[in-house]
CSV table of C-alpha atoms in Angstrom, one decimal:
chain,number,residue,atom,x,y,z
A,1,UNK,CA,19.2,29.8,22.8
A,2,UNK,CA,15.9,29.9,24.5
A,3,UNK,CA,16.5,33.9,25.6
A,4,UNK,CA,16.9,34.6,21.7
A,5,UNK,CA,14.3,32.3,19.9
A,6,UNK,CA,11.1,30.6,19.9
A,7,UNK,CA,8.6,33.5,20.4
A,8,UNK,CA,7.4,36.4,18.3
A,9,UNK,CA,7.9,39.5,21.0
A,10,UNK,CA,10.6,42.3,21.2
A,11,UNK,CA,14.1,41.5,22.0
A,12,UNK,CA,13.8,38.0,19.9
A,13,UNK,CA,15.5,36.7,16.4
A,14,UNK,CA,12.7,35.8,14.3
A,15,UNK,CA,12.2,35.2,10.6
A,16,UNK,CA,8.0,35.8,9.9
A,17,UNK,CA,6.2,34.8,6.8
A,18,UNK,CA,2.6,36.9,6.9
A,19,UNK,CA,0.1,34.7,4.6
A,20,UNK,CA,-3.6,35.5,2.7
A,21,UNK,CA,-5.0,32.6,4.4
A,22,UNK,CA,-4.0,28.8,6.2
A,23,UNK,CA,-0.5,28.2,4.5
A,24,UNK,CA,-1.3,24.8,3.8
A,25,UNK,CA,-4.6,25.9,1.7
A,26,UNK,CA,-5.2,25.8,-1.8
A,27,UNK,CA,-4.2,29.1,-3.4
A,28,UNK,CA,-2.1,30.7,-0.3
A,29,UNK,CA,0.1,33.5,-0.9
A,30,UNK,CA,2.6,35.2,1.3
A,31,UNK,CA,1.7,38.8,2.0
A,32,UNK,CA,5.2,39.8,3.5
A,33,UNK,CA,8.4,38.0,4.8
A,34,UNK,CA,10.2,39.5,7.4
A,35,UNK,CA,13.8,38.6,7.9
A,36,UNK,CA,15.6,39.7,10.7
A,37,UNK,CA,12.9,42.5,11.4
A,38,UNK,CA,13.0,43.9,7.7
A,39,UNK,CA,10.3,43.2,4.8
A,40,UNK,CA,11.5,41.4,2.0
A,41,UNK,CA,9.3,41.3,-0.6
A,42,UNK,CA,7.9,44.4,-3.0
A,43,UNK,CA,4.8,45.6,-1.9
A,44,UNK,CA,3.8,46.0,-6.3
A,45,UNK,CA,4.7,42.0,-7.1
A,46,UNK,CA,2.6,40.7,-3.9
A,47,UNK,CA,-0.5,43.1,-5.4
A,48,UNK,CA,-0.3,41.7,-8.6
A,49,UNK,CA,0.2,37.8,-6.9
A,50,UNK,CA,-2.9,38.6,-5.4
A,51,UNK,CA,-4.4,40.6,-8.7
A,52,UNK,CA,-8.3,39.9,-9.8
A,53,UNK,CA,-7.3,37.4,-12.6
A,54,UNK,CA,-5.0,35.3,-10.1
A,55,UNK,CA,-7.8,35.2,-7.6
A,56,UNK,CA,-10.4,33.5,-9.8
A,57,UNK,CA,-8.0,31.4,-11.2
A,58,UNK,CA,-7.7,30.1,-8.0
A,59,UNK,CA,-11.4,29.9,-6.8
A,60,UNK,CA,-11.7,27.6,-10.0
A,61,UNK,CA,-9.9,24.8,-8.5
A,62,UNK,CA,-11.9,22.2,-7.1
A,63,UNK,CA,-11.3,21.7,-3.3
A,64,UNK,CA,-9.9,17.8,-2.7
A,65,UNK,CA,-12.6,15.5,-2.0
A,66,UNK,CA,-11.1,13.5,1.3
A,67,UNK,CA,-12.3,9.9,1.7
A,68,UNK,CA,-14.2,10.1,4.7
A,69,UNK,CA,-12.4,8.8,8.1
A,70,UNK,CA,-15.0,6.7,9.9
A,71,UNK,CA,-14.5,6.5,13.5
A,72,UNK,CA,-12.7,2.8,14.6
A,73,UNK,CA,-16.5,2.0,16.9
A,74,UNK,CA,-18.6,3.0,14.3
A,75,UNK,CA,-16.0,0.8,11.3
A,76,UNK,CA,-16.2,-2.1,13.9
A,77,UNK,CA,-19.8,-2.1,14.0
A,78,UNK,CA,-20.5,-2.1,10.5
A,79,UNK,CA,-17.9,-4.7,10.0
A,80,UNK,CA,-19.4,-6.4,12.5
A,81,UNK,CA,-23.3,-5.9,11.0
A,82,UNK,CA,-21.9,-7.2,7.6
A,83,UNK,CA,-20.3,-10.7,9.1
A,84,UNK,CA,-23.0,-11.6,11.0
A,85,UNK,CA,-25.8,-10.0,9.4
A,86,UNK,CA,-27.5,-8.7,5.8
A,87,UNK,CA,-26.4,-6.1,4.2
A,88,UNK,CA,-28.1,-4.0,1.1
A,89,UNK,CA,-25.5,-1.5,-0.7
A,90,UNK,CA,-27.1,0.8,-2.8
A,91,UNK,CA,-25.9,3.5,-5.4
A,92,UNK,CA,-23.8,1.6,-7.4
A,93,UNK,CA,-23.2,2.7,-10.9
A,94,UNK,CA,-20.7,0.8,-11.8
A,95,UNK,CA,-19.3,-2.8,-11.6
A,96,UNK,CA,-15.9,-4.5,-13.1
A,97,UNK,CA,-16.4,-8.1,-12.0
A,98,UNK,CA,-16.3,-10.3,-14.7
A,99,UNK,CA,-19.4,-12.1,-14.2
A,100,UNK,CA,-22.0,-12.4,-17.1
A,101,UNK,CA,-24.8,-12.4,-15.2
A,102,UNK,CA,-24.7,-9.0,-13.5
A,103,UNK,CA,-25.0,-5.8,-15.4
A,104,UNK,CA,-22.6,-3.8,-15.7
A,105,UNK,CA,-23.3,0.0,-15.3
A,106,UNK,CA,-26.4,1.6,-13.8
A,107,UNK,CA,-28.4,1.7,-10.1
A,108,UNK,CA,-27.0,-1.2,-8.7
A,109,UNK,CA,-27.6,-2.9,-5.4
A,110,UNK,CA,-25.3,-5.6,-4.0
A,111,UNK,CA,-27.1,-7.6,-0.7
A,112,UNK,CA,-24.8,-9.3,1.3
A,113,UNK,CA,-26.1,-12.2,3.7
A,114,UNK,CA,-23.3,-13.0,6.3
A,115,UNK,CA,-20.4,-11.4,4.0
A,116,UNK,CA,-21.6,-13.6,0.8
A,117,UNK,CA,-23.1,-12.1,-2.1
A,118,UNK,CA,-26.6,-13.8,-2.9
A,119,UNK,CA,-27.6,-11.0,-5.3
A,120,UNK,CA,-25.8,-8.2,-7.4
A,121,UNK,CA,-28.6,-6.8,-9.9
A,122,UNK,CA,-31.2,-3.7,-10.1
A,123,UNK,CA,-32.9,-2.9,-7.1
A,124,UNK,CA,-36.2,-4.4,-8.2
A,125,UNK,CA,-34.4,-7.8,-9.0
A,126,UNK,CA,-32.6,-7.7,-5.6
A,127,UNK,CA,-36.1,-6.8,-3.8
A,128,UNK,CA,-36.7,-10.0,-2.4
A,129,UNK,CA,-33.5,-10.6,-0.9
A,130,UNK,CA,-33.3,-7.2,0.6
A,131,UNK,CA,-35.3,-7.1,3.4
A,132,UNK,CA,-35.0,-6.7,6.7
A,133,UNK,CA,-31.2,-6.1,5.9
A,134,UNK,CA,-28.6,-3.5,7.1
A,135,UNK,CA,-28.8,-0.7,4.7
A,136,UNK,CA,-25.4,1.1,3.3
A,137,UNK,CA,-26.2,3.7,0.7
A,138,UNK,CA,-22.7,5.0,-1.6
A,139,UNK,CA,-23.0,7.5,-4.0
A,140,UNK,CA,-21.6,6.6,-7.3
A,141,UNK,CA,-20.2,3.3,-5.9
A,142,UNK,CA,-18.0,1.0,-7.4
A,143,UNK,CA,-17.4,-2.8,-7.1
A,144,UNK,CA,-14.3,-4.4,-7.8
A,145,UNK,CA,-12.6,-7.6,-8.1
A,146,UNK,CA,-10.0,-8.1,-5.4
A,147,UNK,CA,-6.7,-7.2,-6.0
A,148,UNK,CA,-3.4,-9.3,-6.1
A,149,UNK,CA,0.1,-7.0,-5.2
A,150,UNK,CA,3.1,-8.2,-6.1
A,151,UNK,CA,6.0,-8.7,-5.4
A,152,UNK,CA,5.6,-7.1,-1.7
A,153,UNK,CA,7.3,-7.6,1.7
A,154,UNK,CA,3.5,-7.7,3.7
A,155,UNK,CA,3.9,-10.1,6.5
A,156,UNK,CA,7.8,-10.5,6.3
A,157,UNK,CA,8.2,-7.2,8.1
A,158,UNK,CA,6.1,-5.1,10.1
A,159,UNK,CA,8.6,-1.9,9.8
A,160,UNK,CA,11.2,-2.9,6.8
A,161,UNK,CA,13.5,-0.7,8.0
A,162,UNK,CA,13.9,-2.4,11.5
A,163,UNK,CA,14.9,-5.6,11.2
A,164,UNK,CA,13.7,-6.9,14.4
A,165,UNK,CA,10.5,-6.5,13.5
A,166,UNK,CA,10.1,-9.0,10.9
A,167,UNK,CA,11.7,-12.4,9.6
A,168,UNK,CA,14.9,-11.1,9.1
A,169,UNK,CA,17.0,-9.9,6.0
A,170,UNK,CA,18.9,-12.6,4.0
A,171,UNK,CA,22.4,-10.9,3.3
A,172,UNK,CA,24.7,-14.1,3.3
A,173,UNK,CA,27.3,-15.2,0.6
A,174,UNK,CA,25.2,-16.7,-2.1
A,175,UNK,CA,26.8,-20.6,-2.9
A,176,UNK,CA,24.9,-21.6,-5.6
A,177,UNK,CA,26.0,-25.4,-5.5
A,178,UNK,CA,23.9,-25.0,-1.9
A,179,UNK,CA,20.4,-25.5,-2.0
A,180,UNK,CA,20.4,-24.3,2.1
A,181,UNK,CA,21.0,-21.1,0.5
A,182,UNK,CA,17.8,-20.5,-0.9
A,183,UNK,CA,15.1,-18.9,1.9
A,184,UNK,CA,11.7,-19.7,2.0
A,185,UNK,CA,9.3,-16.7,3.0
A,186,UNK,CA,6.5,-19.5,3.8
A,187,UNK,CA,8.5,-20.3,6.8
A,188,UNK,CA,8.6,-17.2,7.7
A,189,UNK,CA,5.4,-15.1,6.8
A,190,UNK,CA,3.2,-13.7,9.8
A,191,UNK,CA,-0.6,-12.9,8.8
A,192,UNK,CA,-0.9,-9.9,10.8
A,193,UNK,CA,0.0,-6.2,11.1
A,194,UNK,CA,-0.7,-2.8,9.9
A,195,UNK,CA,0.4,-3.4,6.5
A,196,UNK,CA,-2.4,-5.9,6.2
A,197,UNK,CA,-4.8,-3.6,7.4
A,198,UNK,CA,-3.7,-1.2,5.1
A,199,UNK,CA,-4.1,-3.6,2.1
A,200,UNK,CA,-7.7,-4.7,3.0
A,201,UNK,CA,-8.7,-0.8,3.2
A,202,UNK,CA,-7.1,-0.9,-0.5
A,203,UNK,CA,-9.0,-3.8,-2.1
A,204,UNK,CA,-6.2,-5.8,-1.7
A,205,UNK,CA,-7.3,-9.3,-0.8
A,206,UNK,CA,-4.0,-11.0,-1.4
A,207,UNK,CA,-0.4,-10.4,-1.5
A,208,UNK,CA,3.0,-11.9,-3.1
A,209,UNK,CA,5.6,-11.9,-0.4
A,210,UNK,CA,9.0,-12.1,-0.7
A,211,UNK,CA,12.0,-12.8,2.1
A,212,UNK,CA,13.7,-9.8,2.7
A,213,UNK,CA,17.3,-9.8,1.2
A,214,UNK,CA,20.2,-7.8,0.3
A,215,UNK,CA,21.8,-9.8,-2.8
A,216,UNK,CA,21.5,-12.0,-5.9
A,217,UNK,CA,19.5,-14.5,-4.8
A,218,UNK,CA,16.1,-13.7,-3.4
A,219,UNK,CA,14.4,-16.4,-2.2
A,220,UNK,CA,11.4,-18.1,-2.8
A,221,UNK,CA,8.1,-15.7,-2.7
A,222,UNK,CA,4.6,-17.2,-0.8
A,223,UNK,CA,1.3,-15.7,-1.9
A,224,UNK,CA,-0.8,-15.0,1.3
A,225,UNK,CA,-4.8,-13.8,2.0
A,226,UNK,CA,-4.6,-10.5,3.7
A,227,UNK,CA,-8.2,-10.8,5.0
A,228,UNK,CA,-7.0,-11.2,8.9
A,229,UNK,CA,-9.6,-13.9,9.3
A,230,UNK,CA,-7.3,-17.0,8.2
A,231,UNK,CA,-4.1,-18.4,9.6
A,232,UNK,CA,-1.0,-20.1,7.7
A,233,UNK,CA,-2.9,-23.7,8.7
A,234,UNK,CA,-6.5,-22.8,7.2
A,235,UNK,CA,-6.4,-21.0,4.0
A,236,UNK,CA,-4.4,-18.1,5.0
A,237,UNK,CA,-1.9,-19.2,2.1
A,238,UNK,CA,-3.1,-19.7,-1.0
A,239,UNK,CA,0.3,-20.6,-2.7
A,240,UNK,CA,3.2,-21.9,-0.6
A,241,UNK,CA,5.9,-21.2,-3.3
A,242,UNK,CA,5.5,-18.7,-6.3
A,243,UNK,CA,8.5,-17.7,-7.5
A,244,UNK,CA,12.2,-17.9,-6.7
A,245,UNK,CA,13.3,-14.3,-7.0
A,246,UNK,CA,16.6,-12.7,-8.6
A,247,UNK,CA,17.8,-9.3,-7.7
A,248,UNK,CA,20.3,-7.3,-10.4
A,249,UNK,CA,21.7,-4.4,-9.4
A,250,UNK,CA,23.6,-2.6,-6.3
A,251,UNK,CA,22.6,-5.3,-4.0
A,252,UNK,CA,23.7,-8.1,-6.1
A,253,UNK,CA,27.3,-6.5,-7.1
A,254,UNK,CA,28.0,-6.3,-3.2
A,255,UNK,CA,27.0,-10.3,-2.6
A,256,UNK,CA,28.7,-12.0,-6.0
A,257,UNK,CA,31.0,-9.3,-7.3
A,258,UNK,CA,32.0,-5.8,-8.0
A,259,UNK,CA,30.1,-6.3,-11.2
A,260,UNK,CA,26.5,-6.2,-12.5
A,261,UNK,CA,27.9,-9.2,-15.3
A,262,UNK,CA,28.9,-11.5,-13.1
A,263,UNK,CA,25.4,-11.6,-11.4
A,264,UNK,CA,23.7,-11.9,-15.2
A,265,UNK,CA,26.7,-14.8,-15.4
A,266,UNK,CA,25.1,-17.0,-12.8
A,267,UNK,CA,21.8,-16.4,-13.5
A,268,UNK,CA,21.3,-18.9,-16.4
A,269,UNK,CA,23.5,-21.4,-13.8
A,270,UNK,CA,20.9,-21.4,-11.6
A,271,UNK,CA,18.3,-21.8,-14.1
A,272,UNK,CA,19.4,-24.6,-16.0
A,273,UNK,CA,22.2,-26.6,-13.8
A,274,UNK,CA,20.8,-26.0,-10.4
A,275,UNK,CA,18.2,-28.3,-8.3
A,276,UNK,CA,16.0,-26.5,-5.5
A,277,UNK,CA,15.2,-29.1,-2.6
A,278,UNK,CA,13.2,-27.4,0.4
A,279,UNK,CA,12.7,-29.3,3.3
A,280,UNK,CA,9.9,-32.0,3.4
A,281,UNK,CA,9.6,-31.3,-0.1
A,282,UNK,CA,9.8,-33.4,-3.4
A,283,UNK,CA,13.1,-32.4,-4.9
A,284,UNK,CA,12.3,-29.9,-8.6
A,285,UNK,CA,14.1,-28.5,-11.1
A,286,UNK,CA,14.4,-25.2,-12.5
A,287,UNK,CA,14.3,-24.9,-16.6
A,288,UNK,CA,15.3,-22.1,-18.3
């Protein structure tokens, strides 16, 4: 089709939309639409589209303020300044930590020695402990808590839709009588990716993972740092076991039946009559 398509020149089938401006701006309007050689639209309905009261409509709307994209040497630097150096943030107006002792609103500074905090107060009562720092000024900062995300798949897979890429999807008959049936994600978490990237850019510091699956029963969650600094053997999980997850639904209805109710049926099974042992653990029980 090459010798009919692909370029806007004679002897070629092409459909042309004409726009006002970049299509993908705020406020862009087609002028004409050509379709197989022939204009499409009336000239009077585009004039008024493009009439004096639709035009300052549209310069009213506020362009969208982009969060600024900082190149990866210059991200790694200042990373790199605020781990091994001090650090003195300015311009923040505004702080949700729960901590009594720092206020909450106004001009701010937060100085950062080696990535700890040793003051968050005015700029006068942070003086002292500001100098000779690394300087970082925001303009109407914020500072919050870390964040907790739950229930996520961060650190089972890389890509969820390729299996390969990950721990692998749990998508067996469920037995409940079986306690092998029950998968662990703390066996099979990995603390690394673009996912946990990702989180740390979001102020997610950590994460509630659970094995991927495809039926009723779910598995047993692990709650992981996504700070890239800590491994499974030194702090990099903060909670082996968090929950043992249920799923009601499509999936489940393939697994245990052609029914939703049969799923709700063994749920109170497994939480009344049905002990959990993983290995090299104490057995537990679950309790309704």
């Amino acid at each position: 089709m090459d010798h009919r398509i692909g370029y806007v020149r004679p002897g070629y089938d092409a459909d042309i939309v004409v726009f006002d401006s970049h299509p993908l701006s705020i406020g862009a309007t087609p002028l004409q639409v050509y379709v197989d050689g022939r204009a499409t639209l009336d000239d009077e309905k585009v004039k008024e589209s493009l009439s004096k009261v639709v035009t300052e409509k549209l310069q009213e709307q506020p362009a969208p303020q982009m969060r600024a994209k900082l190149e990866p040497t210059i991200r790694e630097e200042t990373c790199k300044m605020v781990a091994e150096g001090k650090t003195v943030i300015t311009g923040i107006t505004k702080s949700h930590l729960q901590d009594d002792h720092t206020t909450s609103s106004g001009n701010l500074t937060l100085v950062l020695d080696k990535g700890k905090t040793v003051c968050f107060d005015t700029a006068e009562n942070c003086l002292s402990h500001a100098s000779d720092g690394f300087s970082i000024a925001l303009q109407n900062g914020h500072v919050l808590p870390g964040l907790t995300a739950a229930v996520t798949h961060v650190g089972m897979a890389e890509i969820d839709m390729e299996v390969k890429t990950g721990d692998g999807v749990l998508n067996s008959k469920l037995n409940p009588s079986d306690p092998e049936s029950v998968v662990y994600a703390k066996y099979g978490v990995r603390l690394d990716g673009r996912a946990f990237e990702r989180a740390r850019i979001g102020g997610v510091t950590r994460v509630i993972s659970a094995p991927l699956d495809l039926g009723f029963l779910g598995g047993v969650s692990v709650g992981v740092e996504t700070g890239g600094e800590k491994t499974i053997l030194n702090g990099g999980v903060f909670r082996d076991e968090v929950a043992l997850h249920f799923t009601l639904g499509q999936d489940s209805k393939r697994e245990c039946s052609e029914f939703n109710s049969s799923s709700i049926r063994l749920l109170p099974n497994w939480l009344t009559n049905v002990h959990l042992q993983a290995p090299n653990q104490p057995q537990r029980y679950l309790q309704q």
